[in-house]
Amino acid sequence: MDTNCTDSIQPQIDYDAIVEQKAEEVFRSMEPRVSPRQLKQLHESFEFARDAHKLQKRKSGEPYILHPISVALIAAEELKLDTNSVTASFLHDVVEDTEYTSKDIRDRFGEDVAFLVNTVTKQKKVNPKTSKQVDNYKQLLKSMQYDIRALMVKIADRLHNMRTLASMRPDKQMKIAGETDYFYAPLANRLGLFNVKTELENLSFQYRCSDEYADIKRMIDEDIEANTARLDVFTKNVEDLLLQHGIKAQARAYWRAPYSLWRRMKAQKKDFLHLDNRYYVRITFTDCEEQLTEKNICLKIYSLLTDYYREKPGTFQNLIDQAKENSYKSINVMLLSEKGFWEDVQICSAKMVEESQFGCMAEIARRAETRDVGKGLSLDNVTSWIEKFRRILRDIANESEGQGFIENIKTSLYYDDVMVFTPRGEALILPKDSSALDFAFELHTDLGLHAKYARINGKLAAVTTVLKRGDCVEIGSEPDFHPHSEWLDCVKTYKARKALKSYFSTIQPEKQYLRCPICRPLPGGETIGIKDYEGNITIHRRNCPEGIRLASKNGDDIVAVPFEESPEHVYPVGITIKGIDRYHFLIDVVKKITDELHLSIDSLTTDTNDEIVDLFVVFYVHSVHELVTAMESIYTIPGIEEVRQSRE
């Protein structure tokens, strides 16, 4: 008798029972908020999907139907989607992976469900210039002009794929995780789905950088163990203090997820232990004895806490009146705890927490309470920030091609934002690190194209100045003033980049080229052009290290370009001047450049040591010839020993 025989027998898994159990979870989740007719539709869509996928299995060996069921459960329970969306979740792979067609779905479940299924179904590739991923992204984003639910179904699909990524090959893991990090997690963030965003980006981080993820996870666990007892005392005292004043609230400490901490470590250039705000304390209330608005209750809690705890100066943030664009709201402040630690405290209502988790879907759900809960909910029913987002993404999907589309998507799916104001108090929300130029273009394209200067909080500033939350911005413009090519490097918003690219494409042909930011070539010099994957041509000096590197890699992309002088266009150049100090030395240099050569000075710095003057001047020229002439003329000034061009 083989004694190993019994050990080799694997327990038989009853997949039929598992399938029934998982499907029942979907039905139980939906039952309280749908009609009997809608519940019947859900049962029918499940049976239809089970029959369609009956011969298919996942990479893990499980019946394939478990994937659509899991997607439907996420849609029902975690995203609170409507009947047709959950129906489409059951059916989302039927057209792509089985013999059934969109017509079959339409005939059986109606036009609305067929639209949702068709939107999340990968179409046959028709554009040879773009990748399948780009085509899929464009298809999804174009659907936003009709209905946001298709995106939500796709996010539910992606979330389950990420949760079960372990069964995939390493190359597939990297592909799916990369797409998730680049597109789906930022998209979930912009849609206000905080929990989904956090899980997606951390699953992606775990599969892309498993060692870094494991290290940070270990440090988080150690940090929790070291600080939990102290924080328990702090949160208990906070709850007791508020209860004494008639406010029932829950105070809990939450550690930020590994990816968030990793991103902060990179941005702040700090290691884990020296990182600010590794965790935060959230104070959440559900009701209050007094009839106050949510904002006033938050402010009352803030007032009570700062009567008892010291507040760190400059840390108060009103993210209710100045809410983030993805609907996150709270009052934030740093308080000094009994143990001498500054604690990051967030004060919010349970409703605010729900909105930060469900984003636009929380708003849709509230509005749906007064209508048929199974009715399709279009973007006409959602908040203005989603409507703005829809317009931007629809424009990107319609206008951009290839890698340009990907770059524009990356620009629009930003993680953080700032709220700034016009002098009249109108609030504008822009991506973090936006400049006054972004502000100008957000107000009106013409204002951006003719913006010459800004006044930020009443003080004169360049239009390229980066804005901070709360800045009050005024733009000064002149009809005859036009954009500089360098502006493209100073804007963050898709709207500003699109307007500038459109402007530069309509002016003289030589202005359509990009200048290498390293060698900064001038018209009339020895230059080459190198074409990138989008067809844009960057001009380099022939001795430019970057140009040489690109030419050696992509010799077929070298092109001859007529980079000629234009009377309408000038370029900033820097020169270093060394000479013997004397009376009137600086004035003679300025007069030579401005009065005699008729060139505009951008900046001038001087340093004098032991009667030797080092002067650095940035001024504008039209060409190499004009620069050489200027340098030769400056050399004739008495006392000057050296004049050379500088790349600084």
XYZ file of C-alpha atoms in Angstrom:
648
model
C 0.000 0.000 0.000
C 1.330 3.437 -0.941
C 1.479 5.387 2.310
C 1.821 8.666 0.357
C -1.373 8.121 -1.586
C -3.665 9.728 0.962
C -1.377 12.738 1.349
C -1.412 13.405 -2.400
C -5.190 13.633 -2.632
C -6.283 17.262 -2.758
C -9.644 18.208 -1.248
C -12.258 18.714 -3.927
C -13.381 22.336 -4.083
C -17.122 22.777 -4.548
C -16.973 25.688 -6.988
C -20.703 25.513 -7.724
C -21.442 26.276 -4.077
C -18.889 29.096 -4.046
C -20.410 30.622 -7.183
C -23.917 30.524 -5.703
C -22.706 31.980 -2.412
C -20.836 34.868 -4.055
C -23.765 35.691 -6.347
C -26.105 35.696 -3.362
C -23.896 38.314 -1.708
C -24.520 40.605 -4.674
C -28.268 40.083 -4.490
C -28.344 40.695 -0.732
C -26.379 43.893 -1.144
C -28.728 45.220 -3.832
C -32.060 44.015 -2.425
C -32.667 46.891 0.034
C -32.398 49.516 -2.701
C -33.970 47.930 -5.795
C -37.440 46.864 -6.848
C -38.474 43.190 -7.316
C -38.307 43.699 -11.076
C -34.760 45.012 -10.861
C -33.707 42.180 -8.554
C -35.091 39.726 -11.131
C -32.943 41.427 -13.791
C -29.849 40.914 -11.635
C -30.610 37.215 -11.223
C -31.133 36.854 -14.970
C -27.886 38.652 -15.840
C -25.974 36.386 -13.459
C -27.465 33.240 -15.034
C -26.750 34.584 -18.520
C -23.103 35.296 -17.627
C -22.661 31.931 -15.895
C -23.890 30.103 -18.980
C -21.737 32.221 -21.328
C -18.543 31.605 -19.329
C -19.282 27.997 -18.313
C -16.304 26.506 -20.176
C -13.782 29.170 -19.149
C -11.363 29.229 -16.227
C -9.099 31.899 -14.735
C -5.305 31.591 -14.527
C -5.764 30.427 -10.933
C -7.882 27.473 -12.111
C -11.140 28.878 -10.720
C -14.285 29.064 -12.866
C -14.172 32.321 -14.832
C -17.651 33.329 -13.660
C -16.176 34.116 -10.225
C -14.518 37.187 -11.767
C -17.741 38.818 -13.106
C -19.477 38.005 -9.815
C -16.665 39.665 -7.865
C -16.811 42.730 -10.117
C -20.576 42.907 -9.593
C -20.071 42.678 -5.827
C -17.577 45.561 -5.884
C -19.995 47.589 -8.009
C -22.897 46.862 -5.650
C -21.227 46.998 -2.253
C -18.144 49.194 -2.552
C -19.242 51.642 -5.273
C -23.019 51.623 -4.620
C -23.844 51.493 -8.328
C -27.356 51.157 -9.725
C -29.124 48.071 -11.110
C -28.015 48.441 -14.722
C -24.400 49.032 -13.696
C -24.342 45.873 -11.567
C -26.048 44.008 -14.419
C -23.319 45.245 -16.773
C -20.715 44.116 -14.229
C -22.023 40.549 -14.442
C -21.915 40.790 -18.241
C -18.817 42.949 -18.798
C -16.676 40.179 -20.387
C -19.417 38.340 -22.280
C -19.026 40.154 -25.612
C -15.219 40.177 -25.458
C -14.674 36.555 -24.388
C -17.669 34.559 -25.653
C -19.729 34.126 -28.808
C -22.460 36.490 -27.627
C -22.688 39.946 -29.227
C -23.741 43.425 -28.172
C -27.045 42.797 -29.920
C -27.649 39.773 -27.698
C -27.098 41.935 -24.622
C -29.317 44.698 -26.003
C -32.150 42.336 -26.892
C -32.058 40.680 -23.468
C -31.260 43.548 -21.081
C -31.905 46.779 -22.955
C -30.015 49.647 -24.567
C -28.585 51.075 -21.347
C -26.935 47.826 -20.215
C -25.662 47.195 -23.756
C -24.043 50.648 -23.803
C -22.247 49.997 -20.513
C -21.024 46.555 -21.603
C -19.907 47.842 -24.989
C -17.951 50.708 -23.411
C -15.878 48.410 -21.183
C -15.389 45.843 -23.986
C -12.010 46.140 -25.712
C -12.589 46.974 -29.365
C -10.607 45.715 -32.323
C -7.562 47.905 -32.937
C -8.198 50.400 -35.743
C -5.439 53.001 -35.267
C -1.982 51.631 -36.109
C -0.312 54.719 -34.599
C -1.477 54.003 -31.054
C -1.190 51.098 -28.637
C -4.133 48.982 -27.498
C -3.902 50.600 -24.068
C -4.251 54.097 -25.548
C -7.251 53.009 -27.630
C -8.876 51.522 -24.520
C -8.255 54.653 -22.461
C -9.734 56.864 -25.170
C -12.777 54.647 -25.495
C -13.432 54.819 -21.754
C -12.933 58.556 -21.461
C -15.103 59.336 -24.455
C -17.941 57.503 -22.699
C -17.934 60.219 -20.023
C -19.822 62.560 -22.343
C -22.778 60.197 -21.937
C -22.488 58.466 -18.583
C -19.977 58.039 -15.792
C -21.160 54.536 -14.817
C -19.128 52.804 -17.526
C -15.974 54.153 -15.914
C -17.165 52.904 -12.542
C -17.744 49.389 -13.911
C -14.256 49.429 -15.436
C -12.743 50.576 -12.133
C -14.551 47.705 -10.361
C -13.135 45.310 -12.981
C -9.627 46.677 -12.540
C -9.869 46.522 -8.743
C -10.716 42.816 -8.799
C -7.997 42.117 -11.374
C -5.481 43.784 -9.069
C -6.725 41.819 -6.053
C -6.113 38.562 -7.941
C -2.902 39.564 -9.735
C -0.784 36.974 -7.919
C -1.870 34.240 -10.346
C -0.467 36.118 -13.371
C 2.983 35.870 -14.952
C 5.510 38.553 -13.851
C 5.348 40.332 -17.225
C 1.542 40.472 -17.050
C 1.740 41.672 -13.462
C 4.014 44.532 -14.507
C 1.788 45.512 -17.436
C -1.423 45.553 -15.396
C 0.214 47.174 -12.363
C 1.803 49.846 -14.577
C -1.518 50.703 -16.209
C -3.125 50.869 -12.787
C -0.508 53.191 -11.331
C -0.479 55.470 -14.376
C -4.166 55.619 -15.249
C -6.704 53.852 -13.042
C -5.492 54.912 -9.566
C -5.185 58.620 -10.519
C -8.569 58.370 -12.262
C -10.160 56.956 -9.097
C -8.562 59.800 -7.147
C -9.999 62.444 -9.479
C -13.417 60.792 -9.208
C -13.194 61.106 -5.415
C -12.991 57.349 -4.736
C -10.405 57.565 -1.947
C -10.584 53.950 -0.751
C -10.445 52.565 -4.287
C -7.587 54.899 -5.218
C -5.603 53.880 -2.149
C -6.066 50.155 -2.738
C -5.242 50.366 -6.445
C -2.047 52.354 -6.006
C -0.841 50.137 -3.151
C -1.534 46.908 -5.033
C 0.324 48.365 -7.990
C 3.217 49.406 -5.748
C 3.293 45.940 -4.158
C 3.669 44.162 -7.524
C 5.984 46.712 -9.166
C 8.352 47.276 -6.228
C 7.780 44.380 -3.864
C 10.951 44.930 -1.809
C 10.285 48.637 -1.186
C 6.651 47.882 -0.411
C 7.617 45.182 2.105
C 10.162 47.474 3.798
C 7.673 50.310 4.230
C 4.938 47.913 5.370
C 7.298 46.528 8.024
C 8.170 50.050 9.215
C 4.469 50.956 9.396
C 3.768 47.892 11.541
C 6.633 48.824 13.864
C 5.414 52.423 14.006
C 1.894 51.297 14.903
C 3.216 49.102 17.704
C 5.364 51.935 19.072
C 2.663 54.625 19.024
C -0.718 52.931 19.500
C -0.799 53.109 23.309
C 0.008 56.824 23.302
C -2.541 57.574 20.592
C -5.225 55.546 22.398
C -4.852 57.909 25.359
C -5.052 60.966 23.116
C -8.118 59.785 21.165
C -9.944 58.690 24.354
C -9.351 62.098 25.932
C -10.609 63.827 22.786
C -13.819 61.759 22.742
C -14.445 62.431 26.453
C -13.816 66.153 26.033
C -16.292 66.443 23.167
C -18.918 64.299 24.904
C -18.813 66.672 27.877
C -19.995 69.373 25.486
C -22.757 67.291 23.920
C -20.881 66.104 20.821
C -20.779 62.367 20.138
C -17.693 61.752 18.064
C -15.237 58.990 17.290
C -11.501 59.698 17.300
C -9.241 57.146 15.603
C -5.645 57.101 14.407
C -5.017 55.980 10.816
C -1.617 55.217 9.308
C -1.096 56.300 5.753
C -0.658 53.515 3.217
C 2.785 52.406 1.943
C 2.468 54.099 -1.449
C 1.405 57.416 0.071
C 4.354 57.319 2.476
C 6.738 56.291 -0.307
C 5.549 59.255 -2.392
C 6.006 61.618 0.575
C 9.480 60.247 1.268
C 10.490 60.998 -2.330
C 8.925 64.471 -2.328
C 10.345 65.493 1.073
C 13.687 63.692 0.560
C 13.388 62.056 3.976
C 13.561 58.543 5.324
C 10.568 56.905 7.013
C 11.382 57.887 10.607
C 11.909 61.561 9.740
C 8.790 61.784 7.594
C 6.120 64.252 8.664
C 2.573 63.026 9.257
C 3.027 59.269 8.917
C -0.431 58.969 10.453
C -3.374 61.222 11.267
C -6.163 61.305 13.832
C -9.646 61.583 12.340
C -12.452 62.938 14.515
C -15.801 61.958 13.033
C -19.208 63.050 14.319
C -22.659 61.830 13.292
C -24.951 64.106 15.264
C -24.911 66.962 17.737
C -27.336 68.262 20.332
C -27.290 71.704 18.732
C -28.846 72.368 15.338
C -25.750 73.513 13.506
C -24.383 73.075 10.006
C -21.653 70.496 9.479
C -19.123 73.293 9.044
C -20.156 74.969 12.299
C -19.955 71.679 14.209
C -16.441 71.140 12.829
C -15.477 74.649 13.902
C -17.027 74.112 17.345
C -14.974 70.927 17.768
C -11.894 72.844 16.648
C -12.646 75.572 19.184
C -13.117 73.075 22.031
C -9.919 71.206 21.169
C -7.793 74.342 20.922
C -9.115 75.465 24.310
C -7.564 72.291 25.750
C -4.609 71.550 23.419
C -1.942 73.835 21.992
C -2.337 74.503 18.271
C 0.747 74.527 16.062
C 0.839 77.986 14.429
C 0.042 78.061 10.731
C -1.402 74.536 10.524
C -5.137 75.342 10.467
C -6.734 74.382 7.139
C -10.352 74.960 6.206
C -10.895 72.264 3.576
C -14.656 72.731 3.775
C -14.873 76.201 2.234
C -11.681 75.463 0.300
C -12.521 71.845 -0.524
C -10.344 69.783 -2.796
C -11.701 69.205 -6.285
C -12.329 65.496 -5.662
C -14.826 66.404 -2.864
C -12.597 65.774 0.176
C -13.654 68.041 3.067
C -12.406 68.530 6.622
C -10.953 70.968 9.139
C -7.266 70.152 9.662
C -5.001 71.286 12.482
C -1.910 70.119 14.403
C -2.414 69.745 18.172
C 0.146 69.136 20.910
C -0.867 65.965 22.771
C -0.390 65.191 26.461
C 2.820 63.309 25.619
C 4.376 66.230 23.749
C 3.748 65.073 20.166
C 2.244 67.220 17.420
C -0.766 65.244 16.198
C -2.233 65.730 12.709
C -5.977 66.059 13.408
C -8.749 65.973 10.799
C -12.274 67.002 11.862
C -15.172 65.905 9.652
C -18.687 64.492 9.610
C -19.602 60.913 8.736
C -21.127 62.301 5.545
C -17.820 63.938 4.595
C -16.028 60.631 5.144
C -18.552 58.899 2.895
C -18.017 61.506 0.196
C -14.240 61.036 0.370
C -14.739 57.273 -0.072
C -17.444 57.256 -2.743
C -16.790 60.614 -4.402
C -19.181 61.383 -7.227
C -21.180 58.226 -6.553
C -22.141 59.486 -3.078
C -23.624 62.586 -4.699
C -25.421 60.494 -7.311
C -26.822 58.171 -4.640
C -28.233 61.070 -2.601
C -29.919 62.600 -5.625
C -31.240 59.204 -6.661
C -33.143 58.849 -3.375
C -35.863 61.110 -4.742
C -36.110 59.263 -8.070
C -36.247 55.713 -9.421
C -33.118 54.097 -7.928
C -32.706 51.836 -10.922
C -32.740 54.627 -13.462
C -29.551 55.258 -15.418
C -27.702 58.223 -13.937
C -25.906 60.432 -16.411
C -23.281 63.043 -15.710
C -25.967 65.723 -15.947
C -26.905 64.635 -12.431
C -23.528 65.034 -10.754
C -21.552 67.835 -9.211
C -19.847 70.646 -11.117
C -16.324 69.367 -10.474
C -17.150 66.115 -12.247
C -18.732 68.078 -15.086
C -15.495 70.087 -15.419
C -13.455 66.884 -15.349
C -15.690 65.355 -17.997
C -15.160 68.305 -20.365
C -11.386 68.131 -19.974
C -11.152 64.384 -20.547
C -13.591 64.437 -23.445
C -11.497 67.159 -25.058
C -8.322 65.137 -24.520
C -9.892 62.005 -25.976
C -11.105 63.895 -29.053
C -8.015 66.001 -29.715
C -4.954 63.993 -28.689
C -3.231 61.188 -30.520
C -0.656 58.582 -29.518
C 1.788 59.518 -26.797
C 0.381 63.062 -26.756
C -2.830 61.610 -25.420
C -0.969 59.796 -22.644
C 0.906 62.952 -21.617
C -2.291 65.004 -21.565
C -3.977 62.363 -19.432
C -1.085 62.459 -16.972
C -1.419 66.241 -16.769
C -5.126 66.042 -15.932
C -5.066 63.116 -13.488
C -3.196 65.038 -10.815
C -3.167 63.920 -7.180
C -3.257 67.238 -5.331
C -4.660 70.674 -6.009
C -4.661 74.247 -4.723
C -7.525 76.704 -4.409
C -6.702 80.262 -5.442
C -8.856 83.367 -5.851
C -9.524 86.294 -8.143
C -9.631 89.785 -6.571
C -13.443 89.484 -6.608
C -13.297 86.319 -4.493
C -14.036 83.801 -7.266
C -12.373 80.498 -6.380
C -10.403 78.456 -8.912
C -9.011 74.974 -8.273
C -5.775 74.137 -10.078
C -3.247 71.289 -9.924
C -0.583 71.681 -7.258
C 2.466 73.656 -8.538
C 0.362 75.516 -11.116
C 1.641 78.942 -12.127
C -0.081 82.281 -12.565
C -0.183 81.391 -16.274
C -2.388 78.373 -15.512
C -4.627 80.725 -13.538
C -4.830 83.152 -16.487
C -5.704 80.433 -19.008
C -8.301 78.998 -16.623
C -10.068 82.365 -16.594
C -9.886 82.874 -20.368
C -7.620 81.688 -23.175
C -7.050 85.242 -24.494
C -6.007 86.427 -21.042
C -3.424 83.654 -20.877
C -2.081 84.382 -24.360
C -1.489 88.052 -23.522
C -0.522 87.745 -19.844
C 2.521 89.913 -19.084
C 2.692 90.022 -15.293
C 0.798 88.992 -12.189
C -0.006 90.479 -8.819
C -0.096 87.755 -6.183
C -1.551 88.868 -2.862
C -1.053 92.442 -4.081
C 2.643 92.031 -4.925
C 4.090 92.152 -8.429
C 5.261 88.754 -9.699
C 6.200 86.995 -12.933
C 3.438 85.051 -14.668
C 5.560 81.918 -14.279
C 5.391 82.155 -10.456
C 4.103 78.967 -8.793
C 0.900 79.541 -6.810
C 0.150 78.421 -3.255
C -3.192 77.536 -1.693
C -5.116 80.687 -0.812
C -3.250 83.075 -3.122
C -5.240 85.990 -4.530
C -4.127 86.490 -8.137
C -4.577 89.332 -10.605
C -3.270 89.087 -14.169
C -1.937 92.073 -16.108
C -2.128 91.754 -19.891
C -1.290 93.749 -23.005
C -2.806 93.124 -26.467
C 0.606 93.215 -28.171
C 2.286 90.867 -25.689
C 2.570 87.220 -26.773
C 3.662 83.906 -25.203
C 7.290 82.881 -24.806
C 8.270 79.382 -25.892
C 9.556 78.711 -22.351
C 6.000 79.019 -21.013
C 5.280 75.432 -22.024
C 7.641 74.325 -19.254
C 5.836 76.489 -16.681
C 2.219 75.330 -17.001
C 0.516 72.317 -15.462
C -3.050 72.338 -16.790
C -4.165 70.695 -19.991
C -6.080 73.862 -20.964
C -2.961 76.044 -20.765
C -0.754 73.538 -22.599
C -3.327 73.098 -25.345
C -3.715 76.865 -25.861
C 0.039 77.451 -25.967
C 0.673 74.581 -28.383
C -2.118 75.864 -30.598
C -0.606 79.358 -30.561
C 2.897 78.171 -31.412
C 1.536 76.031 -34.258
C -0.013 79.075 -35.967
C 2.992 81.400 -35.991
C 6.085 81.354 -38.183
C 7.338 77.863 -39.107
C 10.646 78.368 -37.322
C 8.732 78.897 -34.078
C 7.137 75.478 -34.284
C 10.405 73.869 -33.286
C 11.389 73.216 -29.706
C 14.759 74.424 -28.401
C 16.902 72.069 -26.394
C 16.819 73.331 -22.780
C 20.425 72.182 -22.256
C 22.332 73.832 -25.113
C 19.757 76.579 -25.879
C 20.570 77.075 -29.580
C 20.098 80.401 -31.332
C 19.064 81.165 -34.920
C 22.024 81.383 -37.275
C 24.169 78.907 -35.357
C 25.278 75.396 -36.264
C 22.245 73.323 -35.362
C 20.526 70.004 -36.035
C 16.947 68.900 -35.544
C 15.911 65.609 -33.943
C 12.360 64.300 -34.287
C 10.655 62.544 -31.346
C 7.930 59.872 -31.365
C 5.200 62.517 -31.646
C 6.789 64.142 -34.684
C 7.939 67.209 -32.729
C 11.365 68.513 -33.720
C 13.822 69.718 -31.098
C 16.724 71.894 -32.249
C 20.163 71.266 -30.730
C 23.547 72.893 -31.181
C 25.785 70.464 -33.013
C 28.081 70.169 -30.009
C 25.198 69.584 -27.564
C 25.823 66.398 -25.484
C 22.114 65.575 -25.442
C 21.843 66.107 -29.196
C 24.850 63.867 -29.783
C 23.352 61.175 -27.549
C 19.996 61.246 -29.351
C 21.645 61.341 -32.774
C 23.693 58.248 -31.950
C 20.557 56.379 -30.844
C 18.106 57.605 -33.469
C 20.114 58.537 -36.523
C 17.102 58.251 -38.822
C 15.326 60.982 -36.822
C 17.927 63.687 -37.590
C 16.445 66.368 -39.849
C 17.661 69.602 -41.394
C 15.710 72.578 -40.061
C 15.785 76.242 -41.159
C 16.332 77.829 -37.739
C 16.536 81.388 -38.992
C 16.390 84.788 -37.346
C 12.959 86.377 -36.944
C 12.387 90.037 -35.994
C 9.406 89.053 -33.823
C 11.217 86.509 -31.681
C 14.013 86.956 -29.141
C 15.845 84.485 -26.911
C 17.362 84.943 -23.450
C 21.141 84.501 -23.250
C 23.518 84.832 -20.326
C 27.041 86.226 -20.414
C 29.694 86.464 -17.720
C 31.842 89.610 -17.630
C 35.066 90.007 -15.622
C 36.899 93.280 -15.222
C 38.679 95.778 -12.986
C 36.366 97.784 -10.747
C 36.115 101.511 -11.348
C 33.661 104.358 -11.097
C 30.753 104.018 -13.598
C 31.733 100.431 -14.563
C 28.224 98.986 -14.143
C 26.495 101.953 -15.782
C 28.786 101.672 -18.819
C 27.862 97.997 -19.258
C 24.126 98.701 -18.973
C 24.299 101.651 -21.390
C 26.250 99.561 -23.895
C 23.616 96.802 -23.910
C 20.471 98.938 -23.763
C 21.289 102.345 -25.343
C 23.849 101.355 -27.981
C 22.885 97.763 -28.824
C 19.135 98.283 -28.128
C 18.810 94.957 -26.336
C 16.540 94.267 -23.348
C 18.144 93.164 -20.074
C 16.299 90.449 -18.167
C 18.513 90.248 -15.076
C 21.872 91.402 -13.772
C 23.940 90.254 -10.789
C 27.320 91.566 -9.688
C 30.008 90.499 -7.216
C 33.144 92.527 -6.401
C 36.146 91.072 -4.579
C 39.502 92.864 -4.201
C 38.677 95.346 -6.992
C 37.756 92.536 -9.430
C 34.169 92.599 -10.746
C 32.259 89.463 -11.800
C 29.072 90.384 -13.608
C 26.387 88.026 -14.901
C 23.859 89.526 -17.341
C 20.863 87.910 -19.023
C 19.527 89.802 -22.053
C 17.564 89.013 -25.217
C 18.945 88.549 -28.730
C 17.515 87.538 -32.106
C 20.411 85.367 -33.287
C 23.935 84.070 -32.771
C 25.216 86.955 -34.887
C 23.585 89.508 -32.585
C 25.027 87.770 -29.529
C 28.554 87.729 -30.992
C 28.261 91.400 -31.958
C 27.080 92.290 -28.477
C 29.918 90.409 -26.777
C 32.521 92.036 -29.033
C 31.049 95.460 -28.322
C 30.993 94.877 -24.558
C 34.652 93.812 -24.758
C 35.569 97.351 -25.862
C 34.432 98.871 -22.544
C 37.515 100.067 -20.604
C 38.565 97.737 -17.791
C 36.851 94.592 -19.112
C 39.152 91.588 -19.312
C 36.798 88.714 -20.169
C 33.389 88.260 -21.839
C 32.010 84.760 -22.303
C 28.640 83.112 -22.824
C 27.325 81.197 -19.827
C 24.830 78.301 -19.681
C 23.885 78.954 -16.044
